[in-house]
Tab-separated table of C-alpha atoms and ligand atoms in Angstrom:
chain	number	residue	atom	x	y	z
Y	1	MET	CA	110.355	101.080	84.175
Y	2	GLU	CA	109.895	104.831	83.163
Y	3	HIS	CA	112.983	105.459	80.691
Y	4	VAL	CA	114.492	109.137	81.175
Y	5	ILE	CA	117.476	110.033	78.978
Y	6	LEU	CA	119.875	113.032	79.075
Y	7	ILE	CA	121.719	113.804	75.625
Y	8	THR	CA	124.420	116.740	76.205
Y	9	GLY	CA	124.591	118.675	72.465
Y	10	GLY	CA	121.016	117.315	71.464
Y	11	SER	CA	120.396	120.595	69.702
Y	12	ARG	CA	121.660	119.634	66.429
Y	13	GLY	CA	123.396	116.770	64.415
Y	14	ILE	CA	124.148	113.178	65.965
Y	15	GLY	CA	122.731	114.297	69.505
Y	16	ALA	CA	119.176	115.727	67.715
Y	17	ALA	CA	118.765	112.324	66.002
Y	18	THR	CA	119.395	110.680	68.904
Y	19	ALA	CA	116.622	112.674	70.771
Y	20	ARG	CA	114.256	112.164	68.320
Y	21	LEU	CA	114.669	108.388	67.973
Y	22	ALA	CA	114.777	108.350	72.227
Y	23	ALA	CA	111.396	110.054	72.224
Y	24	GLU	CA	109.937	107.513	69.362
Y	25	ARG	CA	111.158	104.949	71.645
Y	26	GLY	CA	109.252	106.162	74.600
Y	27	TYR	CA	111.994	107.751	76.576
Y	28	SER	CA	111.479	110.812	78.106
Y	29	VAL	CA	114.030	113.373	76.926
Y	30	CYS	CA	116.289	116.372	78.225
Y	31	VAL	CA	118.064	118.247	75.201
Y	32	ASN	CA	121.117	119.699	76.401
Y	33	TYR	CA	122.674	122.472	74.597
Y	34	LYS	CA	125.405	125.310	74.928
Y	35	ALA	CA	124.285	128.162	72.782
Y	36	ASN	CA	121.342	127.593	70.257
Y	37	GLN	CA	118.171	127.679	72.428
Y	38	ALA	CA	115.801	128.235	69.757
Y	39	ALA	CA	117.340	125.077	67.989
Y	40	ALA	CA	117.298	122.923	71.449
Y	41	GLU	CA	113.635	123.861	71.976
Y	42	GLU	CA	112.760	122.914	68.460
Y	43	VAL	CA	113.991	119.253	69.278
Y	44	ALA	CA	112.150	119.288	72.660
Y	45	ASN	CA	109.212	119.823	70.479
Y	46	GLN	CA	109.747	117.041	67.804
Y	47	CYS	CA	110.237	114.863	70.966
Y	48	ARG	CA	106.814	115.798	72.350
Y	49	HIS	CA	105.080	114.704	69.293
Y	50	PHE	CA	105.471	111.220	70.355
Y	51	GLN	CA	103.649	111.972	73.590
Y	52	VAL	CA	106.749	112.012	76.017
Y	53	ASN	CA	107.981	114.665	78.066
Y	54	ALA	CA	110.900	116.740	76.614
Y	55	ILE	CA	112.692	119.525	78.297
Y	56	ALA	CA	115.551	121.683	76.582
Y	57	VAL	CA	118.398	122.870	79.477
Y	58	GLN	CA	121.260	124.943	78.383
Y	59	ALA	CA	124.595	124.047	80.245
Y	60	ASP	CA	128.188	123.800	79.254
Y	61	VAL	CA	129.297	120.270	79.861
Y	62	ALA	CA	133.043	121.818	80.257
Y	63	MET	CA	131.709	123.947	83.567
Y	64	GLU	CA	131.321	121.720	86.649
Y	65	ASP	CA	128.687	123.988	88.262
Y	66	ASP	CA	126.435	123.654	84.973
Y	67	VAL	CA	126.841	119.953	84.864
Y	68	VAL	CA	125.690	119.426	88.279
Y	69	ARG	CA	122.653	121.980	87.421
Y	70	LEU	CA	121.967	120.149	84.482
Y	71	PHE	CA	121.252	116.577	86.279
Y	72	ARG	CA	119.400	118.453	89.134
Y	73	THR	CA	117.132	119.803	86.271
Y	74	VAL	CA	116.842	116.387	85.000
Y	75	ASP	CA	116.134	114.850	88.279
Y	76	HIS	CA	113.385	117.618	89.248
Y	77	GLU	CA	111.733	118.066	85.673
Y	78	LEU	CA	111.838	114.518	84.270
Y	79	GLY	CA	112.332	111.982	87.376
Y	80	LYS	CA	115.131	109.084	87.714
Y	81	LEU	CA	117.847	109.207	84.952
Y	82	THR	CA	118.212	106.066	83.179
Y	83	ALA	CA	120.367	106.598	80.179
Y	84	LEU	CA	123.045	109.150	79.525
Y	85	VAL	CA	124.746	109.742	75.992
Y	86	ASN	CA	128.008	112.190	76.232
Y	87	ASN	CA	127.272	113.682	72.440
Y	88	ALA	CA	128.680	117.126	73.250
Y	89	GLY	CA	132.030	117.544	71.531
Y	90	ILE	CA	133.904	120.140	69.632
Y	91	LEU	CA	136.558	120.619	67.318
Y	92	GLU	CA	138.661	123.796	65.985
Y	93	ARG	CA	139.900	125.021	62.552
Y	94	GLN	CA	142.256	122.330	60.950
Y	95	ALA	CA	145.757	122.639	61.707
Y	96	ARG	CA	148.959	120.959	62.404
Y	97	VAL	CA	150.005	119.939	65.896
Y	98	GLU	CA	152.991	122.537	65.598
Y	99	ASP	CA	150.374	125.411	65.269
Y	100	MET	CA	148.326	124.592	68.165
Y	101	ASP	CA	148.523	126.951	71.511
Y	102	ALA	CA	147.750	125.670	74.895
Y	103	GLY	CA	144.016	127.685	75.130
Y	104	ARG	CA	142.873	125.897	71.745
Y	105	ILE	CA	144.233	122.008	73.405
Y	106	ALA	CA	142.430	122.952	76.846
Y	107	ARG	CA	139.012	124.052	75.165
Y	108	VAL	CA	139.186	120.866	73.133
Y	109	LEU	CA	139.983	118.715	76.077
Y	110	ALA	CA	137.524	120.743	78.394
Y	111	VAL	CA	134.507	119.708	76.244
Y	112	ASN	CA	135.377	116.322	75.017
Y	113	VAL	CA	137.252	114.761	78.148
Y	114	THR	CA	136.163	116.720	81.049
Y	115	GLY	CA	132.796	117.243	79.959
Y	116	SER	CA	132.153	113.505	79.272
Y	117	MET	CA	133.621	112.619	82.469
Y	118	LEU	CA	131.558	114.954	84.527
Y	119	CYS	CA	128.435	113.857	82.942
Y	120	CYS	CA	129.708	109.909	83.860
Y	121	ARG	CA	130.215	111.088	87.324
Y	122	GLU	CA	126.794	112.486	87.699
Y	123	ALA	CA	124.940	109.828	85.901
Y	124	VAL	CA	126.894	107.196	88.307
Y	125	ARG	CA	126.232	108.923	91.487
Y	126	ARG	CA	122.416	108.380	90.304
Y	127	MET	CA	122.534	105.118	88.699
Y	128	SER	CA	124.478	102.837	90.537
Y	129	THR	CA	123.280	100.556	92.635
Y	130	ARG	CA	126.089	101.117	95.109
Y	131	HIS	CA	124.414	104.507	95.737
Y	132	GLY	CA	120.760	103.046	95.694
Y	133	GLY	CA	120.125	103.510	92.352
Y	134	SER	CA	118.366	101.107	89.988
Y	135	GLY	CA	121.087	100.837	87.251
Y	136	GLY	CA	121.170	102.449	83.671
Y	137	ALA	CA	123.116	103.024	80.599
Y	138	ILE	CA	125.921	105.387	79.042
Y	139	VAL	CA	126.982	105.877	75.773
Y	140	ASN	CA	129.962	107.925	74.821
Y	141	VAL	CA	130.119	109.505	71.453
Y	142	SER	CA	133.705	108.752	70.305
Y	143	SER	CA	135.224	108.920	66.893
Y	144	VAL	CA	136.811	106.902	64.188
Y	145	ALA	CA	139.540	109.879	64.785
Y	146	ALA	CA	140.816	108.061	67.873
Y	147	ARG	CA	142.278	105.298	66.295
Y	148	VAL	CA	143.168	107.263	62.677
Y	149	GLY	CA	144.718	110.368	64.729
Y	150	SER	CA	143.522	112.974	62.116
Y	151	PRO	CA	146.902	114.268	61.117
Y	152	ASN	CA	147.139	117.777	59.599
Y	153	GLU	CA	143.453	118.110	60.827
Y	154	TYR	CA	142.870	118.034	64.752
Y	155	VAL	CA	145.052	115.751	66.554
Y	156	ASP	CA	143.920	117.181	69.901
Y	157	TYR	CA	140.319	116.452	68.602
Y	158	ALA	CA	141.576	112.656	68.036
Y	159	ALA	CA	143.649	112.601	71.294
Y	160	ALA	CA	140.446	113.580	73.255
Y	161	LYS	CA	138.220	110.831	71.601
Y	162	GLY	CA	141.045	108.567	72.489
Y	163	ALA	CA	140.753	109.657	75.999
Y	164	VAL	CA	136.931	109.183	75.686
Y	165	ASP	CA	137.593	105.555	74.686
Y	166	THR	CA	139.864	105.104	77.326
Y	167	LEU	CA	136.836	106.305	79.711
Y	168	THR	CA	134.338	104.005	78.330
Y	169	LEU	CA	136.946	100.870	78.998
Y	170	GLY	CA	137.719	102.042	82.504
Y	171	LEU	CA	134.349	103.145	83.574
Y	172	SER	CA	132.609	100.230	81.947
Y	173	LYS	CA	134.760	97.713	84.365
Y	174	GLU	CA	134.428	99.983	87.439
Y	175	VAL	CA	130.601	100.044	87.396
Y	176	ALA	CA	130.105	96.689	85.653
Y	177	ASP	CA	128.467	94.987	88.805
Y	178	GLU	CA	126.515	98.186	89.716
Y	179	GLY	CA	123.705	97.882	87.121
Y	180	ILE	CA	125.437	100.449	84.664
Y	181	ARG	CA	126.746	99.413	81.301
Y	182	VAL	CA	129.179	101.988	79.352
Y	183	ASN	CA	129.764	101.813	75.795
Y	184	ALA	CA	130.577	103.918	72.744
Y	185	VAL	CA	129.893	104.727	69.234
Y	186	ARG	CA	132.864	105.672	66.860
Y	187	PRO	CA	131.307	107.684	63.914
Y	188	GLY	CA	133.201	108.212	61.018
Y	189	PHE	CA	132.239	111.188	58.347
Y	190	ILE	CA	128.908	112.117	59.177
Y	191	ASP	CA	126.777	115.069	57.708
Y	192	THR	CA	126.321	117.549	60.398
Y	193	ASP	CA	127.571	121.224	60.774
Y	194	ILE	CA	130.508	120.138	62.953
Y	195	HIS	CA	132.989	120.225	59.678
Y	196	ALA	CA	132.077	123.853	59.241
Y	197	SER	CA	133.697	124.368	62.801
Y	198	GLY	CA	136.901	122.662	61.510
Y	199	GLY	CA	136.794	125.501	58.634
Y	200	GLU	CA	135.633	122.872	55.962
Y	201	PRO	CA	131.630	122.467	55.725
Y	202	GLY	CA	132.083	120.371	52.600
Y	203	ARG	CA	134.536	117.747	54.176
Y	204	VAL	CA	132.365	114.916	53.631
Y	205	GLU	CA	132.053	115.633	50.017
Y	206	ARG	CA	135.654	115.879	49.644
Y	207	LEU	CA	136.765	112.722	51.812
Y	208	LYS	CA	133.943	110.404	50.329
Y	209	PRO	CA	135.909	108.673	47.828
Y	210	LEU	CA	138.304	107.523	50.733
Y	211	ILE	CA	135.301	105.689	52.488
Y	212	PRO	CA	134.704	102.013	51.370
Y	213	MET	CA	130.855	102.705	51.425
Y	214	LYS	CA	131.810	105.782	48.969
Y	215	ARG	CA	129.218	107.813	51.166
Y	216	GLY	CA	128.980	109.861	54.252
Y	217	GLY	CA	127.134	108.784	57.283
Y	218	ARG	CA	123.515	110.009	58.612
Y	219	PRO	CA	123.083	111.218	62.260
Y	220	GLU	CA	120.183	109.016	62.142
Y	221	GLU	CA	122.664	106.007	61.386
Y	222	VAL	CA	124.424	106.876	64.530
Y	223	ALA	CA	121.564	107.456	66.700
Y	224	ALA	CA	120.197	103.876	66.007
Y	225	ALA	CA	123.408	102.198	67.247
Y	226	ILE	CA	123.314	104.471	70.318
Y	227	LEU	CA	119.860	103.507	71.193
Y	228	TRP	CA	120.742	99.669	70.572
Y	229	LEU	CA	123.403	100.100	73.035
Y	230	LEU	CA	121.172	101.724	75.771
Y	231	SER	CA	118.430	99.019	75.058
Y	232	ASP	CA	118.097	95.695	77.030
Y	233	GLU	CA	118.759	93.962	73.783
Y	234	ALA	CA	122.322	94.954	74.288
Y	235	SER	CA	121.961	93.539	77.973
Y	236	TYR	CA	125.476	91.823	77.999
Y	237	ALA	CA	127.239	94.714	76.244
Y	238	THR	CA	129.627	96.916	78.102
Y	239	GLY	CA	132.963	98.364	77.117
Y	240	ALA	CA	132.237	97.894	73.809
Y	241	PHE	CA	132.630	99.949	70.502
Y	242	ILE	CA	130.369	100.118	67.447
Y	243	ASP	CA	132.070	102.130	64.356
Y	244	LEU	CA	129.940	103.612	62.420
Y	245	ALA	CA	132.070	104.719	59.277
Y	246	GLY	CA	131.013	102.809	56.160
Y	247	GLY	CA	133.979	100.523	56.584
Y	248	ARG	CA	136.963	103.132	56.994
E	301	NAP	P1	127.833	119.257	65.964
E	301	NAP	O1	126.501	119.252	64.806
E	301	NAP	O2	128.493	120.440	65.732
E	301	NAP	O3	126.486	119.410	67.244
E	301	NAP	C1	127.257	119.871	68.496
E	301	NAP	C2	126.325	119.712	69.685
E	301	NAP	O4	127.078	120.047	70.793
E	301	NAP	C3	125.243	120.714	69.511
E	301	NAP	O5	124.032	120.624	70.160
E	301	NAP	C4	126.000	121.847	70.384
E	301	NAP	O6	125.001	122.801	70.999
E	301	NAP	C5	126.563	121.092	71.465
E	301	NAP	N1	127.843	121.524	72.163
E	301	NAP	C6	128.984	122.195	71.712
E	301	NAP	N2	129.709	122.458	72.982
E	301	NAP	C7	129.016	122.094	73.945
E	301	NAP	C8	129.234	122.374	75.393
E	301	NAP	N3	130.239	122.702	75.734
E	301	NAP	N4	128.360	122.139	76.464
E	301	NAP	C9	127.106	121.227	76.025
E	301	NAP	N5	126.795	121.149	74.524
E	301	NAP	C10	127.779	121.484	73.593
E	301	NAP	O7	127.970	117.846	66.397
E	301	NAP	P2	127.938	116.345	65.624
E	301	NAP	O8	128.859	116.096	64.422
E	301	NAP	O9	126.390	116.166	65.648
E	301	NAP	O10	128.577	115.619	66.800
E	301	NAP	C11	128.206	114.957	67.969
E	301	NAP	C12	129.430	114.232	68.195
E	301	NAP	O11	129.654	113.023	67.310
E	301	NAP	C13	130.623	114.836	68.913
E	301	NAP	O12	131.001	114.399	70.119
E	301	NAP	C14	131.428	114.664	67.487
E	301	NAP	O13	132.990	114.800	68.495
E	301	NAP	C15	131.030	113.060	67.416
E	301	NAP	N6	131.588	112.833	65.998
E	301	NAP	C16	131.274	113.489	64.997
E	301	NAP	C17	131.572	113.023	63.965
E	301	NAP	C18	130.536	113.691	62.376
E	301	NAP	O14	131.349	113.633	61.318
E	301	NAP	N7	129.821	114.707	62.583
E	301	NAP	C19	132.453	112.036	63.523
E	301	NAP	C20	132.765	111.315	64.531
E	301	NAP	C21	132.384	111.837	65.686
E	301	NAP	P3	124.947	124.484	69.992
E	301	NAP	O15	123.714	123.930	69.156
E	301	NAP	O16	124.207	125.209	71.135
E	301	NAP	O17	126.364	125.389	70.078
């Protein structure tokens, strides 16, 4: 069977590493991005080096119309979707809960939770045997934040990732006998740009003494777990979580 994967937020960091590894494994790849077209096109180009189809598609996963258009583009340009990675995620500047306003909380929930749920919806409509599909696999990119809560940094983001964990559990059971597996990875401190959006580009370096392995993780180390969960080797894994956090 032809494998077609959609990776939200695939223009950099963990999403880009996942796109490249998926291409290496023979998937046709859709690299979704929100703003950075040049970076997304470059990742799609890197994927094509592995002789697979690859496209870069702009869509804000928090916007329902964008999500619908994104999945339709995959249908038309790559064919039947077999794998979804809900990777797009944001956080905002480090702050305490007492200093967060409703606008910030809504933005964080919209991308991390609503975006993941909308993409799951579109994937299930295509993959479920209930709708005439041939099955597939979904991996949600959660975070260790879901179980530690990220006090003094971003409890809003941690709570959003807690919701992603619950989405993973509930949906995995809902579609388990419809040919779809739904799992999650929970990265710890991984070297990407996301820490700069929290106002601290050097966050991993500062916090690495707290990690049992005493180092941050690489996006490729998360991508490897995502690709395993999507693969037939993980055929009996659903509702499962892999923590990639150096022992934290
Ligand atoms: P990153 O380097 O900041 O990259 C974020 C990606 O998401 C970019 O491709 C960005 O696109 C895209 N994006 C942002 N908002 C979007 C939206 N509304 N719609 C579509 N795409 C959007 O992030 P990362 O560190 O690789 O994180 C990837 C995932 O891992 C996130 O879910 C994050 O919460 C999770 N995670 C990361 C860490 C870590 O330490 N890095 C730890 C735990 C969990 P543009 O380039 O166009 O803006």
